[in-house]
Amino acid sequence: MTPAIRCHYEVLSVPRDADEKTIKKAHRKLALQFHPDKNYGNEEAAKEFRLVQQAYECLSDPGERKYYDEHRESILRGVKPGDEGQYDVHFIFDVTPYHFSGCYDGYGDGEGGFFQVYDQVFQNIMEGEQKGWISEGNIDETKMPNAHLLSLDFGNGSTDWKMVSRFYNDWENFSSCLSFAWADKYDPREAVSRWVRRRIDDENKKARRVAKKERNDDVLQFVTFVKKRDPRVKAARERAEQEKALKEKAMMEDAARKKEEAAAARQAWLEEREMAMKETELEDLNAGRIRLADLDDSDDEEVYGYGGHRVRKAKKGRKKGRKNRTRQWSSSSDSEESTNDQNNNGHDNKSSDANVNVEDDIDVDETPQKTPENGQDSYVPNASEQELSESSYYEEEEEDLEPLIWKCEFCNKTFKSEAQFENHLNSKKHKETFKKWQKKNKS
């Protein structure tokens, strides 16, 4: 039975060309007038309030308002398509009168409620599909393309969400299984030629496609209308939004926690590294390690040694000169020995040593001197020869102390060449580290 229907525009007392602002203002005024809190116990006011809410819900949505305007007369009169000269097919159930919020009374599970009314509507749609399938000469009902919709139940207010979700997912893909042969415009038997028959078939197929599309669109719009007002869908959407908000909050908290842990771990690593450097420095001090920075030689070139301080590097010329002198002594000794062998093979080693000292152009006082220890004569070098031997000793010591690598203790880095070390000392990072070290020592 088609329910009594009032026009949405009449309920809100607005013209059919009213804009969104006018509709919203009229709804607010009537909602305050018929609100149940101001009309406690008045059933007529409560019913009018529901009609106001339903009218505003439809007219405030542009898509629903467009559909309502296009089918307004059919909705208000509650007629079937065949009553207006369209397809008068008795097994096609018309969903237009139920595309309206006033066709149900509340969201209860009882008679006339949301779930009872629309459960019956969905059953009627599939019964019409089933009858039309059989009327077209088909025997097996299970071979219907949409036969799975027959087993779906709309349910009630306590139905599990998984079943409700499956119901809407299947119905949102609805496609009629009927051939819509009654939508043919021409009779192929009246064709006078094969060419005319082909044209008639093409026009009839086109008309069938249009009719099927209209039917599918009507049912799909009806499903969208019902789903939008289903309280189970609204509750599921709210739960999904809450779960999403909780998940995002948990992710943010987890990210903040990981960030704090990383900062704490870095701080612990820095403290541990600082302690290790202090222990290493203390061990070096306790071991009495000699740094190249402690050696001072104004005649040497500047390099960087232990601790990153400037020290002196022995010149290569001195080392080369010492080697030249060694070769000179060796040649002089060889020539003197050959001369002695020719003149007199019986001379002793003492005369040979004297010749070496003469050939070296170094003044040596060979006068025998007595030492207080044994009172015997012994050889004592003069001042120039003693100075030469001392300088050679220090040169060898400096050469042994020349670093194979250059290390910056402030940055704890090593370098293979002096040029790399110079570049590092001029870098911004080294200067910042050195300033921090100075501030720390001052404090």
Tab-separated table of C-alpha atoms in Angstrom:
chain	number	residue	atom	x	y	z
A	1	MET	CA	0.000	0.000	0.000
A	2	THR	CA	1.427	3.308	-1.066
A	3	PRO	CA	1.804	5.683	1.918
A	4	ALA	CA	0.286	9.179	1.954
A	5	ILE	CA	2.850	11.637	0.692
A	6	ARG	CA	3.265	15.399	1.137
A	7	CYS	CA	5.457	17.532	-1.054
A	8	HIS	CA	8.771	18.551	0.498
A	9	TYR	CA	8.358	22.114	-0.693
A	10	GLU	CA	4.947	22.353	0.942
A	11	VAL	CA	6.283	20.963	4.215
A	12	LEU	CA	8.991	23.637	4.356
A	13	SER	CA	6.693	26.317	2.874
A	14	VAL	CA	9.215	27.339	0.212
A	15	PRO	CA	8.866	27.706	-3.586
A	16	ARG	CA	10.287	25.054	-5.921
A	17	ASP	CA	12.992	27.428	-7.136
A	18	ALA	CA	14.152	28.310	-3.597
A	19	ASP	CA	17.897	28.493	-3.082
A	20	GLU	CA	19.898	26.661	-0.447
A	21	LYS	CA	19.944	29.587	1.967
A	22	THR	CA	16.135	29.966	1.890
A	23	ILE	CA	15.607	26.238	2.474
A	24	LYS	CA	18.043	26.223	5.404
A	25	LYS	CA	16.351	29.240	7.009
A	26	ALA	CA	12.857	27.706	6.647
A	27	HIS	CA	14.050	24.394	8.117
A	28	ARG	CA	15.564	26.107	11.155
A	29	LYS	CA	12.378	28.054	11.829
A	30	LEU	CA	10.063	25.025	11.576
A	31	ALA	CA	12.452	22.762	13.513
A	32	LEU	CA	12.389	25.186	16.442
A	33	GLN	CA	8.608	25.445	16.204
A	34	PHE	CA	7.833	21.706	16.182
A	35	HIS	CA	10.784	20.432	18.252
A	36	PRO	CA	9.689	17.648	20.688
A	37	ASP	CA	11.313	19.447	23.622
A	38	LYS	CA	8.925	22.388	23.145
A	39	ASN	CA	5.912	20.161	22.389
A	40	TYR	CA	6.289	17.362	24.913
A	41	GLY	CA	3.549	14.735	24.477
A	42	ASN	CA	2.169	16.282	21.273
A	43	GLU	CA	2.159	13.499	18.629
A	44	GLU	CA	1.087	15.809	15.818
A	45	ALA	CA	4.032	18.141	16.486
A	46	ALA	CA	6.425	15.176	16.611
A	47	LYS	CA	5.102	13.883	13.290
A	48	GLU	CA	5.401	17.313	11.722
A	49	PHE	CA	8.973	17.612	13.043
A	50	ARG	CA	9.906	14.319	11.336
A	51	LEU	CA	8.424	15.540	8.041
A	52	VAL	CA	10.413	18.775	8.315
A	53	GLN	CA	13.621	16.834	8.917
A	54	GLN	CA	12.937	14.481	5.986
A	55	ALA	CA	12.135	17.355	3.635
A	56	TYR	CA	15.304	19.255	4.550
A	57	GLU	CA	17.444	16.107	4.260
A	58	CYS	CA	16.230	15.593	0.699
A	59	LEU	CA	16.271	19.198	-0.555
A	60	SER	CA	19.654	20.038	1.001
A	61	ASP	CA	21.352	17.327	-1.108
A	62	PRO	CA	21.717	18.506	-4.755
A	63	GLY	CA	21.593	14.959	-6.165
A	64	GLU	CA	18.510	13.912	-4.245
A	65	ARG	CA	16.768	17.211	-4.986
A	66	LYS	CA	17.375	16.729	-8.710
A	67	TYR	CA	15.878	13.236	-8.636
A	68	TYR	CA	12.921	14.492	-6.562
A	69	ASP	CA	12.209	17.318	-8.986
A	70	GLU	CA	12.319	14.945	-11.973
A	71	HIS	CA	9.942	12.379	-10.401
A	72	ARG	CA	7.929	14.656	-8.127
A	73	GLU	CA	4.557	13.969	-9.678
A	74	SER	CA	5.054	10.206	-9.706
A	75	ILE	CA	6.249	10.241	-6.106
A	76	LEU	CA	3.297	12.327	-4.893
A	77	ARG	CA	0.678	10.235	-6.672
A	78	GLY	CA	2.397	6.920	-5.989
A	79	VAL	CA	1.680	5.618	-9.518
A	80	LYS	CA	3.540	2.909	-11.450
A	81	PRO	CA	5.313	3.605	-14.730
A	82	GLY	CA	2.564	1.870	-16.723
A	83	ASP	CA	-0.049	4.261	-15.386
A	84	GLU	CA	1.568	7.087	-17.337
A	85	GLY	CA	1.637	5.229	-20.648
A	86	GLN	CA	5.118	3.787	-20.151
A	87	TYR	CA	6.000	0.118	-19.866
A	88	ASP	CA	2.968	-1.543	-18.340
A	89	VAL	CA	4.823	-4.610	-17.088
A	90	HIS	CA	3.206	-5.988	-13.958
A	91	PHE	CA	6.256	-7.877	-12.624
A	92	ILE	CA	8.533	-4.787	-12.490
A	93	PHE	CA	8.306	-3.340	-9.020
A	94	ASP	CA	8.321	0.463	-8.934
A	95	VAL	CA	10.658	1.859	-6.272
A	96	THR	CA	9.769	5.517	-6.891
A	97	PRO	CA	7.168	5.846	-4.077
A	98	TYR	CA	9.730	4.488	-1.577
A	99	HIS	CA	12.376	6.955	-2.612
A	100	PHE	CA	10.992	9.122	0.139
A	101	SER	CA	11.647	9.348	3.894
A	102	GLY	CA	7.959	9.565	4.765
A	103	CYS	CA	7.280	5.982	3.712
A	104	TYR	CA	8.522	4.611	7.065
A	105	ASP	CA	7.806	5.513	10.673
A	106	GLY	CA	11.003	5.641	12.726
A	107	TYR	CA	13.965	3.280	12.818
A	108	GLY	CA	12.420	0.521	14.886
A	109	ASP	CA	12.111	-3.144	13.944
A	110	GLY	CA	8.318	-3.160	14.213
A	111	GLU	CA	5.589	-2.838	11.600
A	112	GLY	CA	5.963	0.251	9.413
A	113	GLY	CA	9.507	0.880	10.629
A	114	PHE	CA	12.587	1.536	8.505
A	115	PHE	CA	13.860	-2.057	8.462
A	116	GLN	CA	10.474	-3.720	7.871
A	117	VAL	CA	9.469	-1.407	5.000
A	118	TYR	CA	12.716	-1.574	3.037
A	119	ASP	CA	13.214	-5.266	3.635
A	120	GLN	CA	9.899	-5.809	1.881
A	121	VAL	CA	10.865	-3.450	-0.954
A	122	PHE	CA	14.083	-5.327	-1.712
A	123	GLN	CA	12.183	-8.615	-1.714
A	124	ASN	CA	9.616	-7.216	-4.148
A	125	ILE	CA	12.378	-6.053	-6.509
A	126	MET	CA	13.888	-9.531	-6.700
A	127	GLU	CA	10.506	-11.231	-6.999
A	128	GLY	CA	9.811	-9.064	-10.063
A	129	GLU	CA	13.191	-10.038	-11.533
A	130	GLN	CA	12.434	-13.689	-10.904
A	131	LYS	CA	8.966	-13.554	-12.524
A	132	GLY	CA	10.248	-11.644	-15.539
A	133	TRP	CA	13.059	-14.194	-15.982
A	134	ILE	CA	10.508	-17.042	-16.059
A	135	SER	CA	8.080	-15.166	-18.327
A	136	GLU	CA	10.811	-14.867	-20.950
A	137	GLY	CA	10.944	-18.646	-21.307
A	138	ASN	CA	13.722	-19.449	-18.820
A	139	ILE	CA	13.211	-22.503	-16.595
A	140	ASP	CA	16.130	-22.604	-14.143
A	141	GLU	CA	15.957	-19.684	-11.732
A	142	THR	CA	19.443	-20.355	-10.382
A	143	LYS	CA	20.931	-19.273	-13.717
A	144	MET	CA	19.812	-15.683	-13.220
A	145	PRO	CA	22.811	-13.335	-13.344
A	146	ASN	CA	21.655	-11.684	-10.123
A	147	ALA	CA	20.314	-14.808	-8.394
A	148	HIS	CA	22.662	-14.260	-5.406
A	149	LEU	CA	20.568	-11.258	-4.364
A	150	LEU	CA	17.657	-13.590	-3.542
A	151	SER	CA	19.512	-15.025	-0.558
A	152	LEU	CA	20.444	-11.663	0.976
A	153	ASP	CA	18.484	-10.390	3.958
A	154	PHE	CA	18.150	-6.689	4.754
A	155	GLY	CA	18.146	-7.520	8.458
A	156	ASN	CA	17.184	-5.319	11.390
A	157	GLY	CA	18.775	-2.912	13.816
A	158	SER	CA	20.866	-5.617	15.522
A	159	THR	CA	22.254	-7.274	12.373
A	160	ASP	CA	26.022	-7.736	12.290
A	161	TRP	CA	27.891	-5.120	10.285
A	162	LYS	CA	29.596	-7.727	8.082
A	163	MET	CA	26.220	-8.904	6.784
A	164	VAL	CA	25.013	-5.332	6.317
A	165	SER	CA	28.183	-4.408	4.422
A	166	ARG	CA	27.878	-7.438	2.166
A	167	PHE	CA	24.219	-6.611	1.468
A	168	TYR	CA	24.973	-3.080	0.275
A	169	ASN	CA	28.071	-4.126	-1.675
A	170	ASP	CA	26.043	-6.640	-3.701
A	171	TRP	CA	23.093	-4.334	-4.265
A	172	GLU	CA	25.322	-1.450	-5.351
A	173	ASN	CA	26.344	-3.661	-8.307
A	174	PHE	CA	22.753	-4.418	-9.274
A	175	SER	CA	22.015	-5.131	-12.943
A	176	SER	CA	18.666	-6.373	-14.166
A	177	CYS	CA	18.558	-9.829	-15.739
A	178	LEU	CA	15.545	-9.015	-17.934
A	179	SER	CA	15.738	-8.571	-21.699
A	180	PHE	CA	13.321	-5.568	-21.821
A	181	ALA	CA	11.853	-6.851	-25.084
A	182	TRP	CA	8.654	-4.903	-24.347
A	183	ALA	CA	10.632	-1.694	-25.021
A	184	ASP	CA	10.893	-2.502	-28.752
A	185	LYS	CA	9.718	0.324	-30.967
A	186	TYR	CA	9.135	-1.672	-34.154
A	187	ASP	CA	7.988	-5.123	-35.157
A	188	PRO	CA	10.676	-6.924	-37.206
A	189	ARG	CA	7.985	-8.944	-38.973
A	190	GLU	CA	6.791	-5.825	-40.731
A	191	ALA	CA	10.146	-5.198	-42.381
A	192	VAL	CA	9.954	-5.121	-46.192
A	193	SER	CA	13.617	-5.937	-46.741
A	194	ARG	CA	16.672	-7.262	-45.011
A	195	TRP	CA	18.173	-3.803	-44.764
A	196	VAL	CA	15.012	-2.501	-43.040
A	197	ARG	CA	15.011	-5.468	-40.676
A	198	ARG	CA	18.603	-4.761	-39.674
A	199	ARG	CA	17.725	-1.132	-39.010
A	200	ILE	CA	14.707	-2.216	-36.929
A	201	ASP	CA	16.875	-4.607	-34.903
A	202	ASP	CA	19.402	-1.866	-34.252
A	203	GLU	CA	16.710	0.552	-33.058
A	204	ASN	CA	15.101	-2.077	-30.839
A	205	LYS	CA	18.469	-2.997	-29.246
A	206	LYS	CA	19.123	0.634	-28.572
A	207	ALA	CA	15.704	1.055	-26.931
A	208	ARG	CA	16.280	-2.042	-24.787
A	209	ARG	CA	19.649	-0.725	-23.611
A	210	VAL	CA	18.068	2.600	-22.701
A	211	ALA	CA	15.217	0.911	-20.794
A	212	LYS	CA	17.604	-1.409	-18.931
A	213	LYS	CA	19.861	1.493	-18.001
A	214	GLU	CA	16.920	3.469	-16.648
A	215	ARG	CA	15.824	0.495	-14.560
A	216	ASN	CA	19.308	-0.059	-13.184
A	217	ASP	CA	19.704	3.634	-12.394
A	218	ASP	CA	16.390	3.680	-10.520
A	219	VAL	CA	17.350	0.711	-8.360
A	220	LEU	CA	20.883	1.997	-7.705
A	221	GLN	CA	19.594	5.427	-6.687
A	222	PHE	CA	17.116	3.725	-4.405
A	223	VAL	CA	19.930	1.684	-2.779
A	224	THR	CA	21.963	4.860	-2.258
A	225	PHE	CA	18.933	6.561	-0.714
A	226	VAL	CA	18.360	3.709	1.747
A	227	LYS	CA	22.041	3.323	2.640
A	228	LYS	CA	22.393	7.007	3.441
A	229	ARG	CA	19.586	6.777	6.013
A	230	ASP	CA	20.499	3.401	7.472
A	231	PRO	CA	21.511	3.936	11.138
A	232	ARG	CA	23.781	0.891	10.989
A	233	VAL	CA	25.857	2.516	8.245
A	234	LYS	CA	26.085	5.776	10.177
A	235	ALA	CA	27.262	3.920	13.290
A	236	ALA	CA	29.860	1.966	11.287
A	237	ARG	CA	31.148	5.176	9.714
A	238	GLU	CA	31.530	6.782	13.139
A	239	ARG	CA	33.375	3.741	14.448
A	240	ALA	CA	35.712	3.810	11.454
A	241	GLU	CA	36.466	7.505	12.023
A	242	GLN	CA	37.162	6.865	15.718
A	243	GLU	CA	39.452	3.945	14.913
A	244	LYS	CA	41.278	6.049	12.351
A	245	ALA	CA	41.735	8.863	14.865
A	246	LEU	CA	43.020	6.431	17.509
A	247	LYS	CA	45.390	4.854	14.996
A	248	GLU	CA	46.775	8.227	13.954
A	249	LYS	CA	47.196	9.201	17.606
A	250	ALA	CA	49.029	5.937	18.345
A	251	MET	CA	51.301	6.469	15.338
A	252	MET	CA	52.136	10.004	16.475
A	253	GLU	CA	52.865	8.814	20.014
A	254	ASP	CA	55.037	5.985	18.691
A	255	ALA	CA	56.956	8.397	16.473
A	256	ALA	CA	57.498	10.771	19.406
A	257	ARG	CA	58.645	7.888	21.607
A	258	LYS	CA	61.117	6.673	18.983
A	259	LYS	CA	62.425	10.191	18.576
A	260	GLU	CA	62.997	10.517	22.318
A	261	GLU	CA	64.710	7.127	22.442
A	262	ALA	CA	66.994	8.090	19.565
A	263	ALA	CA	67.882	11.373	21.277
A	264	ALA	CA	68.586	9.576	24.562
A	265	ALA	CA	70.710	6.968	22.799
A	266	ARG	CA	72.691	9.678	21.006
A	267	GLN	CA	73.249	11.551	24.250
A	268	ALA	CA	74.415	8.364	25.962
A	269	TRP	CA	76.756	7.645	23.063
A	270	LEU	CA	78.209	11.159	23.240
A	271	GLU	CA	78.771	10.857	26.990
A	272	GLU	CA	80.369	7.444	26.568
A	273	ARG	CA	82.614	8.750	23.791
A	274	GLU	CA	83.631	11.718	25.899
A	275	MET	CA	84.486	9.468	28.832
A	276	ALA	CA	86.513	7.199	26.564
A	277	MET	CA	88.466	10.166	25.209
A	278	LYS	CA	89.166	11.398	28.722
A	279	GLU	CA	90.353	7.949	29.784
A	280	THR	CA	92.604	7.707	26.716
A	281	GLU	CA	94.055	11.143	27.413
A	282	LEU	CA	94.649	10.220	31.049
A	283	GLU	CA	96.367	6.998	30.051
A	284	ASP	CA	98.607	8.923	27.650
A	285	LEU	CA	99.551	11.368	30.380
A	286	ASN	CA	100.236	8.577	32.856
A	287	ALA	CA	102.375	6.743	30.318
A	288	GLY	CA	104.473	9.906	29.795
A	289	ARG	CA	103.965	9.995	26.055
A	290	ILE	CA	106.204	12.559	24.349
A	291	ARG	CA	104.465	14.699	21.801
A	292	LEU	CA	106.156	16.196	18.798
A	293	ALA	CA	104.681	19.537	19.885
A	294	ASP	CA	107.084	19.518	22.850
A	295	LEU	CA	110.076	19.555	20.473
A	296	ASP	CA	111.154	23.026	19.327
A	297	ASP	CA	113.539	23.675	16.440
A	298	SER	CA	113.336	27.104	14.846
A	299	ASP	CA	115.298	25.973	11.792
A	300	ASP	CA	112.833	23.229	10.848
A	301	GLU	CA	109.639	23.335	8.832
A	302	GLU	CA	106.267	23.413	10.628
A	303	VAL	CA	104.037	20.323	10.742
A	304	TYR	CA	101.272	19.032	12.993
A	305	GLY	CA	101.910	16.219	15.411
A	306	TYR	CA	100.225	14.592	18.331
A	307	GLY	CA	97.303	16.626	19.677
A	308	GLY	CA	96.934	18.783	16.567
A	309	HIS	CA	99.629	21.315	17.647
A	310	ARG	CA	102.247	22.837	15.352
A	311	VAL	CA	105.704	21.244	15.543
A	312	ARG	CA	108.866	21.379	13.495
A	313	LYS	CA	109.928	18.942	10.831
A	314	ALA	CA	113.617	18.359	10.114
A	315	LYS	CA	114.784	19.729	6.802
A	316	LYS	CA	115.744	17.247	4.160
A	317	GLY	CA	118.860	19.253	3.318
A	318	ARG	CA	120.511	18.513	6.641
A	319	LYS	CA	119.828	14.824	6.277
A	320	LYS	CA	121.240	14.934	2.761
A	321	GLY	CA	124.329	16.826	3.932
A	322	ARG	CA	125.019	14.273	6.627
A	323	LYS	CA	124.858	11.526	4.030
A	324	ASN	CA	127.237	13.484	1.769
A	325	ARG	CA	129.687	13.847	4.596
A	326	THR	CA	129.524	10.139	5.266
A	327	ARG	CA	130.288	9.427	1.646
A	328	GLN	CA	133.168	11.919	1.751
A	329	TRP	CA	134.710	10.278	4.783
A	330	SER	CA	134.372	6.905	3.122
A	331	SER	CA	136.119	8.059	-0.093
A	332	SER	CA	138.877	9.764	1.840
A	333	SER	CA	139.449	6.699	3.940
A	334	ASP	CA	139.588	4.484	0.865
A	335	SER	CA	142.111	6.718	-0.920
A	336	GLU	CA	144.304	6.995	2.163
A	337	GLU	CA	144.280	3.237	2.698
A	338	SER	CA	145.291	2.630	-0.928
A	339	THR	CA	148.213	5.111	-0.569
A	340	ASN	CA	149.356	3.482	2.655
A	341	ASP	CA	149.247	0.067	1.054
A	342	GLN	CA	151.537	1.208	-1.779
A	343	ASN	CA	154.101	2.977	0.460
A	344	ASN	CA	154.134	0.908	3.548
A	345	ASN	CA	151.982	-2.092	4.317
A	346	GLY	CA	153.243	-2.235	7.862
A	347	HIS	CA	151.662	1.015	9.142
A	348	ASP	CA	149.114	0.582	11.946
A	349	ASN	CA	145.481	1.743	12.115
A	350	LYS	CA	146.264	4.847	14.051
A	351	SER	CA	148.041	6.586	11.144
A	352	SER	CA	145.169	5.627	8.835
A	353	ASP	CA	142.641	7.319	11.144
A	354	ALA	CA	144.694	10.466	11.202
A	355	ASN	CA	144.664	10.653	7.389
A	356	VAL	CA	140.859	10.341	7.371
A	357	ASN	CA	140.510	13.322	9.703
A	358	VAL	CA	142.827	15.442	7.562
A	359	GLU	CA	141.002	14.681	4.312
A	360	ASP	CA	137.646	15.631	5.930
A	361	ASP	CA	138.807	19.290	6.253
A	362	ILE	CA	137.902	19.247	9.932
A	363	ASP	CA	140.427	20.574	12.422
A	364	VAL	CA	141.071	17.850	14.938
A	365	ASP	CA	143.504	18.176	17.848
A	366	GLU	CA	145.246	14.805	18.018
A	367	THR	CA	147.469	15.749	20.978
A	368	PRO	CA	147.241	12.859	23.421
A	369	GLN	CA	145.631	13.786	26.727
A	370	LYS	CA	145.504	11.960	29.958
A	371	THR	CA	142.215	11.021	31.529
A	372	PRO	CA	141.768	11.072	35.275
A	373	GLU	CA	140.379	7.562	35.244
A	374	ASN	CA	143.395	5.616	34.003
A	375	GLY	CA	146.034	8.266	33.628
A	376	GLN	CA	146.798	6.987	30.177
A	377	ASP	CA	146.780	8.783	26.867
A	378	SER	CA	143.411	8.786	25.013
A	379	TYR	CA	141.857	10.566	22.037
A	380	VAL	CA	139.577	13.546	22.895
A	381	PRO	CA	137.685	15.308	20.001
A	382	ASN	CA	137.822	19.054	19.754
A	383	ALA	CA	134.806	21.395	20.067
A	384	SER	CA	133.828	21.486	16.361
A	385	GLU	CA	133.831	17.713	16.033
A	386	GLN	CA	131.809	17.355	19.219
A	387	GLU	CA	129.247	19.870	17.962
A	388	LEU	CA	128.945	17.971	14.680
A	389	SER	CA	128.312	14.649	16.415
A	390	GLU	CA	125.673	16.190	18.730
A	391	SER	CA	123.792	17.814	15.847
A	392	SER	CA	123.818	14.520	13.933
A	393	TYR	CA	122.363	12.767	16.974
A	394	TYR	CA	119.492	15.221	17.329
A	395	GLU	CA	118.807	15.083	13.602
A	396	GLU	CA	118.448	11.311	13.758
A	397	GLU	CA	116.196	11.621	16.781
A	398	GLU	CA	113.972	14.188	15.040
A	399	GLU	CA	113.783	12.009	11.940
A	400	ASP	CA	112.629	9.082	14.064
A	401	LEU	CA	109.936	11.284	15.631
A	402	GLU	CA	108.558	12.509	12.320
A	403	PRO	CA	104.927	11.265	12.136
A	404	LEU	CA	103.805	8.767	9.517
A	405	ILE	CA	100.238	10.018	9.997
A	406	TRP	CA	98.697	13.287	11.122
A	407	LYS	CA	96.003	13.127	13.813
A	408	CYS	CA	93.610	15.737	15.200
A	409	GLU	CA	92.824	14.847	18.799
A	410	PHE	CA	89.980	17.339	19.010
A	411	CYS	CA	88.030	15.689	16.166
A	412	ASN	CA	89.538	12.214	16.647
A	413	LYS	CA	90.506	11.945	12.969
A	414	THR	CA	93.690	10.819	11.193
A	415	PHE	CA	95.181	11.910	7.855
A	416	LYS	CA	97.754	10.404	5.534
A	417	SER	CA	99.345	13.646	4.355
A	418	GLU	CA	100.155	17.091	5.620
A	419	ALA	CA	97.962	18.701	2.963
A	420	GLN	CA	94.918	16.789	4.122
A	421	PHE	CA	95.664	17.788	7.690
A	422	GLU	CA	96.032	21.485	6.701
A	423	ASN	CA	92.641	21.395	4.927
A	424	HIS	CA	91.036	19.845	7.982
A	425	LEU	CA	92.431	22.520	10.310
A	426	ASN	CA	90.961	25.211	8.051
A	427	SER	CA	87.537	23.531	7.965
A	428	LYS	CA	84.539	25.007	9.737
A	429	LYS	CA	83.765	21.823	11.615
A	430	HIS	CA	87.258	21.646	13.157
A	431	LYS	CA	87.103	25.264	14.264
A	432	GLU	CA	83.720	24.728	15.936
A	433	THR	CA	85.001	21.627	17.725
A	434	PHE	CA	88.122	23.465	18.875
A	435	LYS	CA	86.020	26.389	20.225
A	436	LYS	CA	83.836	23.961	22.177
A	437	TRP	CA	86.968	22.363	23.632
A	438	GLN	CA	88.314	25.797	24.664
A	439	LYS	CA	85.031	26.766	26.341
A	440	LYS	CA	84.898	23.485	28.163
A	441	ASN	CA	88.452	23.852	29.494
A	442	LYS	CA	87.839	27.436	30.565
A	443	SER	CA	84.762	26.378	32.554
